[in-house]
């Protein structure tokens, strides 16, 4: 009888029983974050390959374009991997996960402001609207949404988890888009001009 009363009280107060049901919602996202985490880790490795290949060109003496255009892609991939790791951990309560997600979002927003300054300061390339969208606006929206999801997560996990999932997908897609833009610009524009200048 005492056990029944205790269980009822915990349920009424939204205690461990409700919390256990909320935490179990993370299990439904397990495969999703395995895919996202694997993709982010693989793409981060590919970025290292790209930067290594760039070392043989004139870009090896120009760190500003790399810091402004290539490094953010690695950061987005790593933060997507971090979010996947946070939500794959065996939490006993979503409060701890929410705090880490919120800190990740705030860190991402701060880093995006740094990227904005770097884009304005570098002189090797004049950014167009697509660059501002890919390097500043979309990442800022993603990290702000992650902060909102972190705030909502403990009390309303369903929409928070969908928002967080959308954020990780957006970060991976933004990173892919930016990395592809960097490579195509190097191959079709910058390197041919650099090689031509050397020949002359």
Coordinates of N, CA and C in Angstrom, one line a residue:
X1 N 0.8 -1.2 0.0 CA 0.0 0.0 0.0 C 0.9 1.3 0.0
X2 N 1.9 1.2 0.9 CA 2.8 2.4 0.9 C 3.5 2.6 -0.4
X3 N 3.9 1.5 -1.0 CA 4.6 1.6 -2.3 C 3.7 2.2 -3.4
X4 N 2.4 1.8 -3.3 CA 1.4 2.3 -4.3 C 1.2 3.8 -4.1
X5 N 1.1 4.3 -2.8 CA 1.0 5.7 -2.5 C 2.2 6.5 -3.0
X6 N 3.4 5.9 -2.7 CA 4.6 6.6 -3.2 C 4.7 6.7 -4.7
X7 N 4.3 5.7 -5.4 CA 4.4 5.7 -6.8 C 3.4 6.7 -7.4
X8 N 2.2 6.8 -6.8 CA 1.2 7.7 -7.2 C 1.6 9.2 -7.0
X9 N 2.3 9.4 -5.8 CA 2.8 10.7 -5.5 C 3.8 11.2 -6.5
X10 N 4.7 10.2 -6.8 CA 5.8 10.6 -7.8 C 5.2 10.9 -9.1
X11 N 4.2 10.2 -9.5 CA 3.6 10.4 -10.8 C 2.9 11.8 -10.8
X12 N 2.2 12.1 -9.7 CA 1.5 13.3 -9.7 C 2.4 14.5 -9.7
X13 N 3.6 14.4 -9.1 CA 4.5 15.5 -9.0 C 5.4 15.6 -10.2
X14 N 5.3 14.6 -11.2 CA 6.2 14.7 -12.3 C 7.6 14.2 -12.0
X15 N 7.7 13.3 -11.1 CA 9.0 12.9 -10.6 C 9.7 11.9 -11.5
X16 N 10.4 10.9 -10.8 CA 11.2 9.9 -11.6 C 10.4 9.1 -12.7
X17 N 9.1 8.8 -12.4 CA 8.4 8.0 -13.4 C 8.3 8.8 -14.7
X18 N 7.8 10.1 -14.6 CA 7.7 11.0 -15.8 C 9.1 11.2 -16.4
X19 N 10.1 11.4 -15.5 CA 11.5 11.7 -16.0 C 12.0 10.4 -16.8
X20 N 11.7 9.3 -16.3 CA 12.2 8.0 -17.0 C 11.5 7.9 -18.4
X21 N 10.3 8.3 -18.5 CA 9.6 8.2 -19.7 C 10.2 9.2 -20.7
X22 N 10.5 10.4 -20.2 CA 11.1 11.5 -21.0 C 12.5 11.0 -21.5
X23 N 13.3 10.5 -20.6 CA 14.6 10.1 -21.0 C 14.6 9.0 -22.1
X24 N 13.6 8.1 -21.9 CA 13.4 7.0 -22.9 C 13.1 7.5 -24.3
X25 N 12.6 8.7 -24.4 CA 12.4 9.3 -25.7 C 13.6 9.4 -26.5
X26 N 14.8 9.5 -25.8 CA 16.1 9.6 -26.5 C 16.4 8.4 -27.3
X27 N 15.9 7.2 -26.8 CA 16.2 6.0 -27.5 C 15.7 5.9 -28.9
X28 N 14.6 6.6 -29.2 CA 14.0 6.7 -30.5 C 14.9 7.4 -31.5
X29 N 15.8 8.3 -31.0 CA 16.7 9.0 -31.8 C 18.1 8.4 -31.9
X30 N 18.2 7.2 -31.4 CA 19.6 6.6 -31.3 C 20.2 6.4 -32.7
X31 N 19.4 5.8 -33.7 CA 19.9 5.6 -35.0 C 20.2 6.9 -35.7
X32 N 19.3 7.9 -35.5 CA 19.5 9.2 -36.2 C 20.9 9.8 -35.8
X33 N 21.2 9.8 -34.5 CA 22.4 10.4 -34.1 C 23.7 9.6 -34.4
X34 N 23.5 8.3 -34.5 CA 24.6 7.4 -35.0 C 24.9 7.9 -36.5
X35 N 23.9 8.1 -37.3 CA 24.1 8.5 -38.7 C 24.8 9.9 -38.7
X36 N 24.2 10.8 -37.9 CA 24.7 12.2 -37.9 C 26.1 12.3 -37.4
X37 N 26.4 11.6 -36.3 CA 27.7 11.6 -35.7 C 28.7 11.0 -36.7
X38 N 28.4 9.9 -37.3 CA 29.3 9.2 -38.3 C 29.6 10.1 -39.4
X39 N 28.5 10.8 -40.0 CA 28.7 11.7 -41.1 C 29.6 12.9 -40.7
X40 N 29.3 13.5 -39.6 CA 30.1 14.6 -39.1 C 31.6 14.3 -38.9
X41 N 31.8 13.1 -38.3 CA 33.2 12.7 -38.1 C 34.0 12.4 -39.4
X42 N 33.3 11.8 -40.3 CA 33.9 11.5 -41.6 C 34.2 12.7 -42.4
X43 N 33.2 13.7 -42.4 CA 33.4 14.9 -43.1 C 34.5 15.8 -42.5
X44 N 34.7 15.7 -41.2 CA 35.8 16.4 -40.5 C 37.1 15.8 -41.0
X45 N 37.2 14.5 -41.1 CA 38.4 13.9 -41.6 C 38.7 14.3 -43.1
X46 N 37.7 14.4 -43.9 CA 37.9 14.8 -45.3 C 38.4 16.3 -45.4
X47 N 37.9 17.1 -44.4 CA 38.4 18.5 -44.4 C 39.9 18.6 -44.1
X48 N 40.4 17.7 -43.3 CA 41.8 17.6 -43.1 C 42.6 17.3 -44.4
X49 N 42.0 16.4 -45.1 CA 42.6 16.0 -46.4 C 42.6 17.2 -47.4
X50 N 41.5 17.9 -47.4 CA 41.4 19.1 -48.3 C 42.5 20.1 -47.9
X51 N 42.6 20.4 -46.6 CA 43.6 21.4 -46.2 C 45.0 20.9 -46.5
X52 N 45.2 19.6 -46.3 CA 46.6 19.1 -46.6 C 46.9 19.3 -48.1
X53 N 45.9 19.0 -49.0 CA 46.1 19.2 -50.4 C 46.4 20.7 -50.7
X54 N 45.7 21.6 -50.0 CA 45.9 23.0 -50.2 C 47.3 23.5 -49.8
X55 N 48.0 22.7 -49.0 CA 49.3 23.1 -48.5 C 50.3 23.2 -49.6
X56 N 50.1 22.6 -50.8 CA 51.0 22.7 -51.9 C 50.8 23.9 -52.8
X57 N 49.7 24.7 -52.5 CA 49.4 25.9 -53.2 C 49.9 27.1 -52.5
X58 N 49.6 28.3 -53.1 CA 50.0 29.6 -52.5 C 49.2 29.9 -51.3
X59 N 48.1 29.1 -51.1 CA 47.3 29.4 -49.9 C 48.0 29.0 -48.6
X60 N 49.1 28.3 -48.7 CA 49.8 27.9 -47.5 C 50.4 29.2 -46.8
X61 N 50.5 30.3 -47.5 CA 51.0 31.5 -46.8 C 49.9 32.5 -46.5
X62 N 48.7 32.1 -46.7 CA 47.5 33.0 -46.4 C 46.6 32.3 -45.5
X63 N 46.7 32.6 -44.2 CA 45.9 31.9 -43.2 C 44.5 32.5 -43.1
X64 N 44.3 33.8 -43.4 CA 43.0 34.5 -43.3 C 41.9 33.8 -44.0
X65 N 42.1 33.5 -45.3 CA 41.0 32.8 -46.0 C 40.6 31.4 -45.4
X66 N 41.7 30.7 -45.0 CA 41.4 29.4 -44.4 C 40.6 29.5 -43.1
X67 N 41.0 30.5 -42.3 CA 40.3 30.8 -41.0 C 38.9 31.2 -41.3
X68 N 38.6 32.0 -42.3 CA 37.3 32.5 -42.6 C 36.4 31.5 -43.3
X69 N 37.0 30.7 -44.2 CA 36.1 29.9 -45.1 C 36.2 28.4 -44.8
X70 N 37.3 27.9 -44.4 CA 37.5 26.4 -44.2 C 37.3 26.0 -42.8
X71 N 37.9 26.7 -41.8 CA 37.8 26.3 -40.4 C 36.3 26.2 -39.9
X72 N 35.4 27.2 -40.3 CA 34.1 27.1 -39.8 C 33.4 25.7 -40.2
X73 N 33.7 25.2 -41.4 CA 33.1 23.9 -41.7 C 33.5 22.8 -40.7
X74 N 34.8 22.8 -40.4 CA 35.2 21.8 -39.4 C 34.5 22.0 -38.0
X75 N 34.4 23.3 -37.6 CA 33.7 23.6 -36.4 C 32.3 23.1 -36.4
X76 N 31.6 23.4 -37.5 CA 30.2 22.9 -37.6 C 30.0 21.4 -37.5
X77 N 30.9 20.7 -38.2 CA 30.9 19.2 -38.2 C 31.2 18.7 -36.8
X78 N 32.2 19.4 -36.1 CA 32.5 18.9 -34.8 C 31.4 19.2 -33.8
X79 N 30.7 20.3 -33.9 CA 29.6 20.6 -33.0 C 28.4 19.7 -33.2
X80 N 28.2 19.4 -34.5 CA 27.1 18.4 -34.8 C 27.5 17.0 -34.2
X81 N 28.8 16.7 -34.2 CA 29.2 15.4 -33.6 C 29.0 15.5 -32.1
X82 N 29.3 16.7 -31.5 CA 29.2 16.9 -30.1 C 27.7 16.7 -29.6
X83 N 26.8 17.3 -30.4 CA 25.4 17.2 -30.1 C 25.0 15.8 -30.1
X84 N 25.4 15.0 -31.2 CA 25.1 13.6 -31.3 C 25.6 12.8 -30.1
X85 N 26.8 13.2 -29.6 CA 27.4 12.5 -28.5 C 26.6 12.8 -27.2
X86 N 26.2 14.1 -27.0 CA 25.5 14.5 -25.8 C 24.1 13.7 -25.8
X87 N 23.4 13.7 -26.9 CA 22.1 13.0 -26.8 C 22.2 11.5 -27.0
X88 N 23.4 11.0 -27.1 CA 23.5 9.5 -27.1 C 24.0 9.0 -25.8
X89 N 24.4 9.9 -24.9 CA 24.8 9.5 -23.6 C 23.7 9.0 -22.7
X90 N 24.0 8.0 -21.8 CA 22.9 7.5 -20.9 C 22.5 8.4 -19.8
X91 N 21.9 9.5 -20.0 CA 21.5 10.4 -19.0 C 20.4 9.9 -18.1
X92 N 20.5 10.2 -16.8 CA 19.5 9.8 -15.8 C 18.4 10.9 -15.8
X93 N 18.8 12.1 -16.3 CA 17.9 13.2 -16.3 C 18.2 14.1 -17.5
X94 N 17.3 14.7 -18.2 CA 17.5 15.5 -19.3 C 18.1 16.9 -19.0
X95 N 18.0 17.2 -17.7 CA 18.6 18.6 -17.3 C 20.0 18.7 -17.6
X96 N 20.8 17.7 -17.4 CA 22.3 17.8 -17.7 C 22.5 17.9 -19.2
X97 N 21.8 17.2 -20.0 CA 21.9 17.3 -21.4 C 21.5 18.6 -21.9
X98 N 20.4 19.2 -21.3 CA 20.0 20.5 -21.7 C 21.0 21.6 -21.5
X99 N 21.7 21.5 -20.3 CA 22.8 22.5 -20.0 C 23.9 22.4 -21.0
X100 N 24.3 21.2 -21.4 CA 25.4 21.0 -22.3 C 25.0 21.5 -23.7
X101 N 23.7 21.2 -24.1 CA 23.2 21.7 -25.4 C 23.2 23.2 -25.5
X102 N 22.7 23.8 -24.4 CA 22.7 25.2 -24.3 C 24.0 25.9 -24.4
X103 N 25.0 25.3 -23.7 CA 26.4 25.8 -23.8 C 27.0 25.6 -25.2
X104 N 26.6 24.5 -25.8 CA 27.1 24.3 -27.2 C 26.5 25.3 -28.1
X105 N 25.2 25.6 -28.0 CA 24.6 26.6 -28.8 C 25.2 28.0 -28.6
X106 N 25.4 28.4 -27.4 CA 26.0 29.7 -27.1 C 27.4 29.8 -27.6
X107 N 28.2 28.7 -27.5 CA 29.5 28.7 -28.1 C 29.5 28.8 -29.6
X108 N 28.5 28.1 -30.2 CA 28.4 28.2 -31.7 C 28.0 29.7 -32.1
X109 N 27.2 30.3 -31.3 CA 26.8 31.7 -31.7 C 28.0 32.6 -31.5
X110 N 28.8 32.4 -30.5 CA 30.0 33.2 -30.3 C 31.0 33.0 -31.4
X111 N 31.1 31.7 -31.8 CA 32.1 31.5 -32.9 C 31.6 32.1 -34.2
X112 N 30.3 32.1 -34.4 CA 29.8 32.7 -35.7 C 30.1 34.2 -35.7
X113 N 30.1 34.8 -34.6 CA 30.4 36.2 -34.6 C 31.9 36.4 -34.9
X114 N 32.7 35.5 -34.5 CA 34.2 35.5 -34.9 C 34.3 35.3 -36.4
X115 N 33.6 34.4 -36.9 CA 33.6 34.1 -38.4 C 33.2 35.4 -39.1
X116 N 32.2 36.1 -38.6 CA 31.7 37.3 -39.3 C 32.9 38.3 -39.4
X117 N 33.6 38.5 -38.3 CA 34.7 39.4 -38.3 C 35.8 39.0 -39.2
X118 N 36.1 37.7 -39.3 CA 37.1 37.2 -40.2 C 36.7 37.4 -41.6
X119 N 35.5 37.2 -42.0 CA 35.0 37.4 -43.3 C 35.2 38.8 -43.8
X120 N 35.0 39.8 -42.8 CA 35.1 41.2 -43.2 C 36.5 41.6 -43.3
X121 N 37.4 41.0 -42.5 CA 38.8 41.4 -42.5 C 39.6 40.8 -43.7
X122 N 39.3 39.6 -44.1 CA 40.1 38.9 -45.1 C 39.9 39.7 -46.5
X123 N 41.0 39.7 -47.3 CA 40.9 40.4 -48.5 C 41.1 39.6 -49.8
X124 N 41.3 38.3 -49.6 CA 41.5 37.4 -50.7 C 40.3 37.1 -51.6
X125 N 39.1 37.3 -51.0 CA 37.9 37.0 -51.7 C 36.8 37.9 -51.2
X126 N 36.0 38.4 -52.1 CA 34.8 39.3 -51.7 C 33.6 38.4 -51.5
X127 N 33.1 38.2 -50.3 CA 31.9 37.3 -50.1 C 30.7 37.9 -50.8
X128 N 29.9 36.9 -51.3 CA 28.6 37.3 -51.9 C 27.5 36.8 -50.9
X129 N 26.2 37.0 -51.3 CA 25.1 36.7 -50.5 C 25.1 35.2 -50.1
X130 N 25.5 34.3 -51.0 CA 25.5 32.9 -50.6 C 26.5 32.6 -49.6
X131 N 27.6 33.3 -49.6 CA 28.6 33.1 -48.5 C 28.2 33.6 -47.2
X132 N 27.5 34.8 -47.1 CA 26.9 35.3 -45.9 C 25.9 34.3 -45.3
X133 N 25.1 33.7 -46.2 CA 24.1 32.8 -45.8 C 24.7 31.5 -45.2
X134 N 25.7 31.0 -45.9 CA 26.3 29.7 -45.5 C 27.3 29.8 -44.3
X135 N 27.9 31.0 -44.2 CA 28.9 31.1 -43.1 C 28.4 31.9 -41.9
X136 N 27.4 32.7 -42.0 CA 26.9 33.5 -40.9 C 25.5 33.3 -40.5
X137 N 24.6 33.5 -41.5 CA 23.1 33.5 -41.2 C 22.6 32.1 -40.8
X138 N 22.8 31.1 -41.6 CA 22.3 29.8 -41.3 C 22.9 29.2 -40.1
X139 N 24.3 29.3 -39.9 CA 24.8 28.8 -38.6 C 24.3 29.5 -37.4
X140 N 24.1 30.9 -37.5 CA 23.5 31.6 -36.4 C 22.1 31.2 -36.0
X141 N 21.3 30.9 -37.1 CA 20.0 30.4 -36.8 C 20.0 29.1 -36.2
X142 N 20.9 28.2 -36.6 CA 21.0 26.8 -36.1 C 21.4 26.9 -34.6
X143 N 22.4 27.7 -34.3 CA 22.9 27.7 -32.9 C 21.9 28.4 -32.0
X144 N 21.2 29.4 -32.5 CA 20.1 30.0 -31.7 C 19.0 29.0 -31.4
X145 N 18.6 28.3 -32.4 CA 17.6 27.2 -32.3 C 18.0 26.2 -31.3
X146 N 19.3 25.9 -31.2 CA 19.8 24.9 -30.3 C 19.7 25.4 -28.8
X147 N 19.9 26.7 -28.6 CA 19.7 27.3 -27.3 C 18.3 27.2 -26.9
X148 N 17.4 27.5 -27.8 CA 15.9 27.4 -27.5 C 15.5 26.0 -27.2
X149 N 16.0 25.0 -28.0 CA 15.7 23.6 -27.7 C 16.2 23.2 -26.4
X150 N 17.4 23.7 -26.0 CA 17.9 23.3 -24.7 C 17.1 23.8 -23.5
X151 N 16.5 25.0 -23.7 CA 15.7 25.6 -22.7 C 14.4 24.8 -22.6
X152 N 13.8 24.4 -23.7 CA 12.6 23.6 -23.7 C 12.7 22.2 -23.3
X153 N 13.9 21.6 -23.6 CA 14.1 20.1 -23.4 C 13.6 19.5 -22.1
X154 N 13.9 20.0 -21.0 CA 13.5 19.3 -19.7 C 12.0 19.2 -19.5
X155 N 11.2 20.2 -20.0 CA 9.8 20.2 -19.8 C 9.0 19.8 -21.0
X156 N 9.5 19.9 -22.1 CA 8.8 19.5 -23.4 C 9.7 18.9 -24.4
X157 N 10.1 17.6 -24.1 CA 11.2 17.0 -24.9 C 10.9 16.8 -26.3
X158 N 9.6 16.5 -26.7 CA 9.3 16.1 -28.1 C 9.7 17.2 -29.1
X159 N 9.2 18.4 -28.9 CA 9.6 19.4 -29.9 C 11.0 19.8 -29.8
X160 N 11.6 19.7 -28.6 CA 13.0 20.1 -28.4 C 13.9 19.1 -29.1
X161 N 13.6 17.8 -29.1 CA 14.4 16.8 -29.8 C 14.3 17.0 -31.3
X162 N 13.1 17.3 -31.8 CA 13.0 17.6 -33.3 C 13.7 18.8 -33.7
X163 N 13.7 19.8 -32.9 CA 14.5 21.1 -33.2 C 16.0 20.7 -33.2
X164 N 16.4 20.0 -32.2 CA 17.8 19.6 -32.1 C 18.2 18.8 -33.3
X165 N 17.4 17.8 -33.7 CA 17.7 17.0 -34.9 C 17.8 17.9 -36.1
X166 N 16.9 18.8 -36.3 CA 17.0 19.7 -37.4 C 18.2 20.6 -37.4
X167 N 18.6 21.0 -36.2 CA 19.9 21.8 -36.1 C 21.1 21.0 -36.6
X168 N 21.2 19.7 -36.1 CA 22.4 18.9 -36.5 C 22.4 18.7 -38.0
X169 N 21.2 18.4 -38.6 CA 21.2 18.2 -40.1 C 21.6 19.5 -40.8
X170 N 21.1 20.7 -40.3 CA 21.4 21.9 -40.9 C 22.9 22.2 -40.8
X171 N 23.5 21.9 -39.7 CA 24.9 22.2 -39.5 C 25.8 21.3 -40.5
X172 N 25.4 20.0 -40.6 CA 26.1 19.2 -41.5 C 25.9 19.6 -43.0
X173 N 24.7 20.0 -43.4 CA 24.5 20.5 -44.7 C 25.2 21.8 -45.0
X174 N 25.2 22.7 -44.0 CA 25.9 24.0 -44.2 C 27.4 23.7 -44.3
X175 N 28.0 22.8 -43.5 CA 29.4 22.4 -43.6 C 29.7 21.8 -45.0
X176 N 28.8 20.9 -45.5 CA 29.1 20.3 -46.8 C 29.0 21.4 -47.9
X177 N 28.0 22.3 -47.8 CA 27.9 23.3 -48.8 C 29.1 24.2 -48.9
X178 N 29.6 24.7 -47.7 CA 30.7 25.6 -47.6 C 32.0 24.9 -48.0
X179 N 32.2 23.6 -47.7 CA 33.4 22.9 -48.1 C 33.4 22.8 -49.6
X180 N 32.2 22.4 -50.2 CA 32.2 22.3 -51.6 C 32.5 23.6 -52.3
X181 N 31.9 24.7 -51.8 CA 32.2 26.0 -52.4 C 33.7 26.3 -52.3
X182 N 34.3 26.0 -51.2 CA 35.8 26.3 -51.1 C 36.6 25.5 -52.1
X183 N 36.2 24.2 -52.3 CA 37.0 23.4 -53.2 C 36.8 23.8 -54.6
X184 N 35.5 24.1 -55.0 CA 35.3 24.5 -56.4 C 35.9 25.8 -56.7
X185 N 35.9 26.8 -55.7 CA 36.6 28.1 -55.9 C 38.1 27.9 -56.1
X186 N 38.7 27.0 -55.3 CA 40.1 26.8 -55.4 C 40.5 26.2 -56.8
X187 N 39.7 25.2 -57.2 CA 40.1 24.4 -58.4 C 39.8 25.2 -59.7
X188 N 38.6 25.9 -59.7 CA 38.2 26.6 -60.9 C 38.6 28.1 -61.0
X189 N 39.0 28.7 -59.9 CA 39.3 30.1 -60.0 C 40.7 30.5 -59.4
X190 N 40.9 30.2 -58.1 CA 42.0 30.7 -57.4 C 43.3 30.1 -57.9
X191 N 43.4 28.7 -57.9 CA 44.6 28.1 -58.3 C 45.0 28.3 -59.8
X192 N 44.1 28.3 -60.7 CA 44.5 28.7 -62.1 C 45.1 30.1 -62.2
X193 N 44.6 31.1 -61.5 CA 45.1 32.4 -61.5 C 46.5 32.4 -60.8
X194 N 46.6 31.6 -59.7 CA 47.9 31.6 -59.0 C 49.0 31.0 -59.9
X195 N 48.6 29.9 -60.6 CA 49.6 29.2 -61.5 C 50.0 30.1 -62.6
X196 N 49.0 30.8 -63.1 CA 49.2 31.8 -64.2 C 50.2 32.8 -63.8
X197 N 50.1 33.3 -62.6 CA 50.9 34.3 -62.1 C 52.4 33.8 -61.9
X198 N 52.5 32.6 -61.5 CA 53.8 32.0 -61.4 C 54.5 31.8 -62.7
X199 N 53.7 31.4 -63.8 CA 54.3 31.2 -65.1 C 54.8 32.5 -65.7
X200 N 54.1 33.6 -65.4 CA 54.5 34.9 -65.9 C 55.7 35.4 -65.1

